[in-house]
JSON list of C-alpha atoms in Angstrom, two decimals:
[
{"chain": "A", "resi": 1, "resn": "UNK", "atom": "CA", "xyz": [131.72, -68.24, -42.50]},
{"chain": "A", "resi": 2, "resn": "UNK", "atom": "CA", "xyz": [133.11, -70.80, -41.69]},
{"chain": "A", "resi": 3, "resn": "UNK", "atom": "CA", "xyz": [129.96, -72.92, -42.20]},
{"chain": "A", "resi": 4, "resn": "UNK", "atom": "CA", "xyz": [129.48, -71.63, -45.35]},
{"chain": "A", "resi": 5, "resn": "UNK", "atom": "CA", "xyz": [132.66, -73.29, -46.34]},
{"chain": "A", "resi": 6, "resn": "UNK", "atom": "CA", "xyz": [131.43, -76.41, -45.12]},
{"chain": "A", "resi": 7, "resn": "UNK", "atom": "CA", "xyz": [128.74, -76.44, -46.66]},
{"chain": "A", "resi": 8, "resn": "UNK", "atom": "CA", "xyz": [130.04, -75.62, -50.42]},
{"chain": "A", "resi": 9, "resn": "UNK", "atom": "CA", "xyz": [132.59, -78.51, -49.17]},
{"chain": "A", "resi": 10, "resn": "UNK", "atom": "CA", "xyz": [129.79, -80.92, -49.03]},
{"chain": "A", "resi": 11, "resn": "UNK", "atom": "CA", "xyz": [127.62, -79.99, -52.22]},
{"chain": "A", "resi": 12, "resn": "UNK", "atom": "CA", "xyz": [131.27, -80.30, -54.29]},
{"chain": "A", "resi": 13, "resn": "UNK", "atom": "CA", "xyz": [131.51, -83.83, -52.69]},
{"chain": "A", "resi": 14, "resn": "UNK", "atom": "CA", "xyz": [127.94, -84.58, -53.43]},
{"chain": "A", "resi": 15, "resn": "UNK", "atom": "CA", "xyz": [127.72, -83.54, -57.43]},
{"chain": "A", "resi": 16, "resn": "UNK", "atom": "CA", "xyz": [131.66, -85.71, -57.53]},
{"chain": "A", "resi": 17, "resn": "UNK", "atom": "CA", "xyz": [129.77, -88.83, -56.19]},
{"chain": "A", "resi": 18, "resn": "UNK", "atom": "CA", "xyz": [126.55, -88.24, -58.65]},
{"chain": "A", "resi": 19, "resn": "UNK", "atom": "CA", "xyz": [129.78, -87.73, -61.53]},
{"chain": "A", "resi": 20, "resn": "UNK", "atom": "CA", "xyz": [131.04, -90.86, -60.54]},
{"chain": "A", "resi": 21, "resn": "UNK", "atom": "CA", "xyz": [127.92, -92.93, -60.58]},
{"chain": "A", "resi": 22, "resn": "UNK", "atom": "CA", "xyz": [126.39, -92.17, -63.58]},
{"chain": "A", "resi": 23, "resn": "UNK", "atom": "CA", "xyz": [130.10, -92.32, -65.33]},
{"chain": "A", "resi": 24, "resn": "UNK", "atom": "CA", "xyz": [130.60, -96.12, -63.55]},
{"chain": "A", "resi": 25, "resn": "UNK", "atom": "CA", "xyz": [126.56, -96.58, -64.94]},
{"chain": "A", "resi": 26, "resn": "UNK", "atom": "CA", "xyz": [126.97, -95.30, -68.70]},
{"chain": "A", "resi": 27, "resn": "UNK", "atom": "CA", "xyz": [130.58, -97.52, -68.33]},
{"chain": "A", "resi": 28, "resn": "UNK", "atom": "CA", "xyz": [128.37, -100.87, -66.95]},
{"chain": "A", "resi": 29, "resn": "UNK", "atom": "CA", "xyz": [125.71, -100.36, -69.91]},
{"chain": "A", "resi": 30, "resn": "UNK", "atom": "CA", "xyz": [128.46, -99.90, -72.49]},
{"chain": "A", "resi": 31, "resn": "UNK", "atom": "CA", "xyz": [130.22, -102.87, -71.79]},
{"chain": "A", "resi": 32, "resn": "UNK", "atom": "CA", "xyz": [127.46, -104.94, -71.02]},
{"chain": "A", "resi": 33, "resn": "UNK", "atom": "CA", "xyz": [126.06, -104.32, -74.63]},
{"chain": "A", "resi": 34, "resn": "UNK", "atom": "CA", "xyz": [129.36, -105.67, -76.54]},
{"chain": "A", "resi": 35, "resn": "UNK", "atom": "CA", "xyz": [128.01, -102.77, -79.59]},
{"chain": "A", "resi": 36, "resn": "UNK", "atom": "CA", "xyz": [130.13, -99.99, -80.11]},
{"chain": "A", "resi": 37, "resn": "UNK", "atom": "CA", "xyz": [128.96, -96.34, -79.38]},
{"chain": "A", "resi": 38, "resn": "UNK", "atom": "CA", "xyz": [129.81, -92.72, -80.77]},
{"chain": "A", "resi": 39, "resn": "UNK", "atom": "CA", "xyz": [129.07, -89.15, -80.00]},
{"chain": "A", "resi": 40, "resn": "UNK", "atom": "CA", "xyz": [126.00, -88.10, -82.49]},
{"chain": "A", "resi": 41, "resn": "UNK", "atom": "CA", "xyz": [127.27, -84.58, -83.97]},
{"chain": "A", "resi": 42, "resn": "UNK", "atom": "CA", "xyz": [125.66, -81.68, -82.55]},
{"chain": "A", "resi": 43, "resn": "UNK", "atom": "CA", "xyz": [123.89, -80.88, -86.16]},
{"chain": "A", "resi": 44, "resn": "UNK", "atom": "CA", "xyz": [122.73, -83.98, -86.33]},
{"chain": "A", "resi": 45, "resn": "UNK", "atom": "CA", "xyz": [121.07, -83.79, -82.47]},
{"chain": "A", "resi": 46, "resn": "UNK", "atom": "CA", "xyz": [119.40, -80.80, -83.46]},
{"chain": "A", "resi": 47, "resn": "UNK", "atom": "CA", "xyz": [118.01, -81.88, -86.67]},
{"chain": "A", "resi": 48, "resn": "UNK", "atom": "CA", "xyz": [116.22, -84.84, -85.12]},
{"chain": "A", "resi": 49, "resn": "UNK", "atom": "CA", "xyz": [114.62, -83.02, -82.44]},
{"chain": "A", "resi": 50, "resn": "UNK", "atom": "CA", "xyz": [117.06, -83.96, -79.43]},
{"chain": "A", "resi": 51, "resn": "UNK", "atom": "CA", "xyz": [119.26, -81.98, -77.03]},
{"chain": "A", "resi": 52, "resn": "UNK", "atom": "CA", "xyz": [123.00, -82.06, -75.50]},
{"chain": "A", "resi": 53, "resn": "UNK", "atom": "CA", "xyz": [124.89, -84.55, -75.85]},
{"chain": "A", "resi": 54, "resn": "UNK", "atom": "CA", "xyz": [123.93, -88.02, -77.52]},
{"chain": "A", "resi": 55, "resn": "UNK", "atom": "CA", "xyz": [126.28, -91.30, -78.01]},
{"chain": "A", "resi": 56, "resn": "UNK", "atom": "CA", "xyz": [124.56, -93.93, -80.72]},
{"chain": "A", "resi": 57, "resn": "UNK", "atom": "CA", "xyz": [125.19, -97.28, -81.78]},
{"chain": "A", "resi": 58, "resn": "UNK", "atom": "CA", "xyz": [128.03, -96.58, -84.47]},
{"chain": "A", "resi": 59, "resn": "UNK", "atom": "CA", "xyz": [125.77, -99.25, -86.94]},
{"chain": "A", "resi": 60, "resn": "UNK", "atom": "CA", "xyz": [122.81, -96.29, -86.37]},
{"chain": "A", "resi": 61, "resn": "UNK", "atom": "CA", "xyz": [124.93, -93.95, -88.59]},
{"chain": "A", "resi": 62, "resn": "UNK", "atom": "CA", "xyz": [125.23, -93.53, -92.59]},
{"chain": "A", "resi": 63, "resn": "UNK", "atom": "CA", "xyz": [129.09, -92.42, -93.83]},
{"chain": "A", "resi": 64, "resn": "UNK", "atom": "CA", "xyz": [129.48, -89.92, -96.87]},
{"chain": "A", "resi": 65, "resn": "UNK", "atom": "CA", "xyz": [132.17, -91.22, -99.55]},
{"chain": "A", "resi": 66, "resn": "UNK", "atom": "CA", "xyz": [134.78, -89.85, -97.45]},
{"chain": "A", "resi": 67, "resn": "UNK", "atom": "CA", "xyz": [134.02, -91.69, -94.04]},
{"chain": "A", "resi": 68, "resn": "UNK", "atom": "CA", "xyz": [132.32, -88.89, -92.57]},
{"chain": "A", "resi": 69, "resn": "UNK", "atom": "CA", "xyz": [129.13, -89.43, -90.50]},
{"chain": "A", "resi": 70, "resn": "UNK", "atom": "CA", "xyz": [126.71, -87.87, -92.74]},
{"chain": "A", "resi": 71, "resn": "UNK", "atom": "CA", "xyz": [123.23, -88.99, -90.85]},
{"chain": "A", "resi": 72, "resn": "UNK", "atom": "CA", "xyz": [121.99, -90.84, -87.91]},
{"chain": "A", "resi": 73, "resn": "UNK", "atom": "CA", "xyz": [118.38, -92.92, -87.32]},
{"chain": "A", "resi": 74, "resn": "UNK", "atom": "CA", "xyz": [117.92, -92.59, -83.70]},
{"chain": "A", "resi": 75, "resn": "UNK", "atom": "CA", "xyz": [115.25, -95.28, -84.38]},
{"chain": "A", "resi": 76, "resn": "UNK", "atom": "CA", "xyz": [117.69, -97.77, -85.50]},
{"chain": "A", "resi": 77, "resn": "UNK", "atom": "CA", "xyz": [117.39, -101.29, -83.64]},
{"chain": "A", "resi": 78, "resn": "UNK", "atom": "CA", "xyz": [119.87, -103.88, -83.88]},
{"chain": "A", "resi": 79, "resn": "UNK", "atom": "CA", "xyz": [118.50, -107.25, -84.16]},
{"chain": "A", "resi": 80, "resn": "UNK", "atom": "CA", "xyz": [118.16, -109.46, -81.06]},
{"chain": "A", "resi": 81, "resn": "UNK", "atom": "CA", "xyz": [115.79, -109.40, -77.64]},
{"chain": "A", "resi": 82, "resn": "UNK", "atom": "CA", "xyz": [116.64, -107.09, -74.86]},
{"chain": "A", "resi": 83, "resn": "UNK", "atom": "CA", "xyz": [116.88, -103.58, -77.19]},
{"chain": "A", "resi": 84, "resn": "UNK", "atom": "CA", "xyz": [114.59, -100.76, -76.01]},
{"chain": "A", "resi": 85, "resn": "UNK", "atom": "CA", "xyz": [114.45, -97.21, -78.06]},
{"chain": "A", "resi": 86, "resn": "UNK", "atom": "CA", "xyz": [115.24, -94.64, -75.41]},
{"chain": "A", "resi": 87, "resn": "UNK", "atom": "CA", "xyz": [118.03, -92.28, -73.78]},
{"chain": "A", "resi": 88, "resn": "UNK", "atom": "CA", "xyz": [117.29, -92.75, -69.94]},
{"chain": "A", "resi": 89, "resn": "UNK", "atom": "CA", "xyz": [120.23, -94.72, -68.03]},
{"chain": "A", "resi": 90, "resn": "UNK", "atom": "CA", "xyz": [118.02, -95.94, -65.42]},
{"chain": "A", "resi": 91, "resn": "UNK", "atom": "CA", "xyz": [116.08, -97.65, -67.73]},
{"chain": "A", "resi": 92, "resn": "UNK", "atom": "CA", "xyz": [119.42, -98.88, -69.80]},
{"chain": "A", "resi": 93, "resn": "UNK", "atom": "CA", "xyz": [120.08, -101.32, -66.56]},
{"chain": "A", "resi": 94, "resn": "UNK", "atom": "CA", "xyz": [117.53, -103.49, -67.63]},
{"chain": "A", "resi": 95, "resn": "UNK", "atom": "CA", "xyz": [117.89, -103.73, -71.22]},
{"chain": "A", "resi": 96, "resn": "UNK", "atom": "CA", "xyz": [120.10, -101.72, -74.14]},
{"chain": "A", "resi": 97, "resn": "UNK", "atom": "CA", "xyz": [119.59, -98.63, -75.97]},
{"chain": "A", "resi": 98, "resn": "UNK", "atom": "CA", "xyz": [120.06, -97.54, -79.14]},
{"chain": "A", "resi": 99, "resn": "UNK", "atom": "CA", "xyz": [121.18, -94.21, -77.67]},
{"chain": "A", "resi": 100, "resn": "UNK", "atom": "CA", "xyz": [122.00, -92.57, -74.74]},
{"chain": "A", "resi": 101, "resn": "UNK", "atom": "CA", "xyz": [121.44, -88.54, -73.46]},
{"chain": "A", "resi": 102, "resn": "UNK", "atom": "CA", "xyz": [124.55, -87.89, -71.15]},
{"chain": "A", "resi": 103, "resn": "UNK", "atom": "CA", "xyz": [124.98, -85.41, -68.40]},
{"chain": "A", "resi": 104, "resn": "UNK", "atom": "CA", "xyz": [127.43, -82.57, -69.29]},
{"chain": "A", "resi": 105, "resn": "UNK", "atom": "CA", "xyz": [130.33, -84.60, -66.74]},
{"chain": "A", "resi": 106, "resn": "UNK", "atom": "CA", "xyz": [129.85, -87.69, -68.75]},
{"chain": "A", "resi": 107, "resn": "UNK", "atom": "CA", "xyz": [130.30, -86.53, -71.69]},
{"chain": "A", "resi": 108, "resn": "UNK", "atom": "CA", "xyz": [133.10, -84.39, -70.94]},
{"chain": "A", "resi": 109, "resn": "UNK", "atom": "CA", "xyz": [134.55, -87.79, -69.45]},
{"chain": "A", "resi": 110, "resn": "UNK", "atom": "CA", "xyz": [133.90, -89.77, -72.64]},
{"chain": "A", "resi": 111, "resn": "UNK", "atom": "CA", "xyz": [135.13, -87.30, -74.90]},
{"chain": "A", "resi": 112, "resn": "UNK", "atom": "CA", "xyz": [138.22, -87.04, -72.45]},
{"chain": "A", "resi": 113, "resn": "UNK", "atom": "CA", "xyz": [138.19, -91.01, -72.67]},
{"chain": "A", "resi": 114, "resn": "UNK", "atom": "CA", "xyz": [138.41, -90.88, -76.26]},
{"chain": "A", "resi": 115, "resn": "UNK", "atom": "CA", "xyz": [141.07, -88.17, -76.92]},
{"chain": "A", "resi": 116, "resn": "UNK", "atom": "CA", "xyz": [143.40, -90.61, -74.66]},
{"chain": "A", "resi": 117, "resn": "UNK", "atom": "CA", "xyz": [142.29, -93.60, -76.26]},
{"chain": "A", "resi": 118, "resn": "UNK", "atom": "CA", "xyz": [142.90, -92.46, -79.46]},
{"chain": "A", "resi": 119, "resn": "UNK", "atom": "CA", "xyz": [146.21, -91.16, -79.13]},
{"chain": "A", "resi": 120, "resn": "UNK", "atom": "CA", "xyz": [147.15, -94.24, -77.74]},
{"chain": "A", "resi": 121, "resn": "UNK", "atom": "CA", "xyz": [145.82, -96.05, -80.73]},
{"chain": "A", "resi": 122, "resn": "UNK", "atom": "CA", "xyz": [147.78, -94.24, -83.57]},
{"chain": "A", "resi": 123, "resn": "UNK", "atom": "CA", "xyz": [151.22, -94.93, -81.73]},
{"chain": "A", "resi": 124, "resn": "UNK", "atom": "CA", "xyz": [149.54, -98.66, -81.47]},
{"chain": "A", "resi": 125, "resn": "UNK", "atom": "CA", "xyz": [148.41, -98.45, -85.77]},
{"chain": "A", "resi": 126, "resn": "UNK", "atom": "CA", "xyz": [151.96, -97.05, -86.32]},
{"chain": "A", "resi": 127, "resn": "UNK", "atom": "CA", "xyz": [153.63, -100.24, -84.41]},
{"chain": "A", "resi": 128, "resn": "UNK", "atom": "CA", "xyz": [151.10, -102.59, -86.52]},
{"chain": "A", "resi": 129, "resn": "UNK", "atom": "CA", "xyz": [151.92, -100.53, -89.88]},
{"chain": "A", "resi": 130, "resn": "UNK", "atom": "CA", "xyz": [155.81, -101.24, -89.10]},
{"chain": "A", "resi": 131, "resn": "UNK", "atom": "CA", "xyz": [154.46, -105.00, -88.54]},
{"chain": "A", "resi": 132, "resn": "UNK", "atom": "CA", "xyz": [152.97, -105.45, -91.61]},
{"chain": "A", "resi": 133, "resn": "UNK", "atom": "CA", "xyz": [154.08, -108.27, -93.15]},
{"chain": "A", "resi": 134, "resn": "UNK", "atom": "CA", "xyz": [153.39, -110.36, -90.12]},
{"chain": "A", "resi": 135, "resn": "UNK", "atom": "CA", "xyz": [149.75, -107.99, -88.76]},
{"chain": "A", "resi": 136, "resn": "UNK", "atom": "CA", "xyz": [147.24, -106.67, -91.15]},
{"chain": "A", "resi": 137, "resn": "UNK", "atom": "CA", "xyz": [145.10, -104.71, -88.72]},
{"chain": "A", "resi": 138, "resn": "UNK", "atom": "CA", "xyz": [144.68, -100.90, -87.55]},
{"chain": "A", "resi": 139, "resn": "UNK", "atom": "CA", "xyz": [142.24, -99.96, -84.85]},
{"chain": "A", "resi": 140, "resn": "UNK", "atom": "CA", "xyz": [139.29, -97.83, -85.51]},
{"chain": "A", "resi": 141, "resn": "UNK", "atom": "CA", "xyz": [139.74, -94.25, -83.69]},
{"chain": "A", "resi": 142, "resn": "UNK", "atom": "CA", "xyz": [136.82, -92.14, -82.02]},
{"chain": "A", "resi": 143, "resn": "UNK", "atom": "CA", "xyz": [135.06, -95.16, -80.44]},
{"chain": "A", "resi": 144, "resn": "UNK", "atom": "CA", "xyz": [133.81, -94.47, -76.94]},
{"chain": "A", "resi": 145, "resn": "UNK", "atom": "CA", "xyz": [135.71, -98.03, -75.51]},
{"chain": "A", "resi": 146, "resn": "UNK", "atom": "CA", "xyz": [135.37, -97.73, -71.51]}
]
């Protein structure tokens, strides 16, 4: 019994420290691009042949009138050397994707990431509003900013 216990101890601890590292890689590869990603709607995933859950470069996306994402090119490039088309992180460490497939935990740490972030940033628009004869500014919300 009691290695049984032991043993469920040590699986928990290994699947945190697998969390972890691919949350501090996705983190590394974000920053290290300087581009701005987003979480690809789940319609949109499935209509272009992909699975779970996808962040894209926000310039990969086309907006409806009202501001809403209304399609994505997965095959978008950004100009400049260095950009690869592809979803696998270990291949995002030597060069940037377009887009990125994330593990379940990762997403559910980005989407956690962003809920926080962007509750932070209305209170933040709200000061800037009150500000604004001196700031004309307001934060975008729903970026994934690690």
């Amino acid at each position: 019994m009691n290695s049984q216990i032991e043993l469920q101890e040590y699986i928990h601890s290994l699947v945190e420290a697998t969390v972890g590292s691919r949350t501090s890689d996705i983190t590394n590869v974000l920053r290290k691009t300087g581009e701005r990603y987003i979480f690809v709607p789940e319609a949109l995933v499935a209509a272009k042949g992909y699975k779970g859950d996808i962040i894209a470069l926000e310039k990969s996306f086309k907006y409806d009138k009202a501001g809403q994402i209304a399609d994505w090119n997965p095959d978008f490039m950004p100009e400049g050397k260095g950009w690869i088309h592809g979803k696998d992180l270990r291949i995002a460490e030597k060069s940037q994707s377009n887009f990125y497939e994330l593990s379940p935990e990762v997403a559910s740490y980005g989407r956690t990431h962003i809920e926080l972030n962007d509750s932070r940033l209305v209170h933040h628009n709200n000061w800037l509003a009150a500000q604004e004869s001196i700031i004309k500014s307001t934060l975008e919300l729903g970026m994934l900013l690690l």
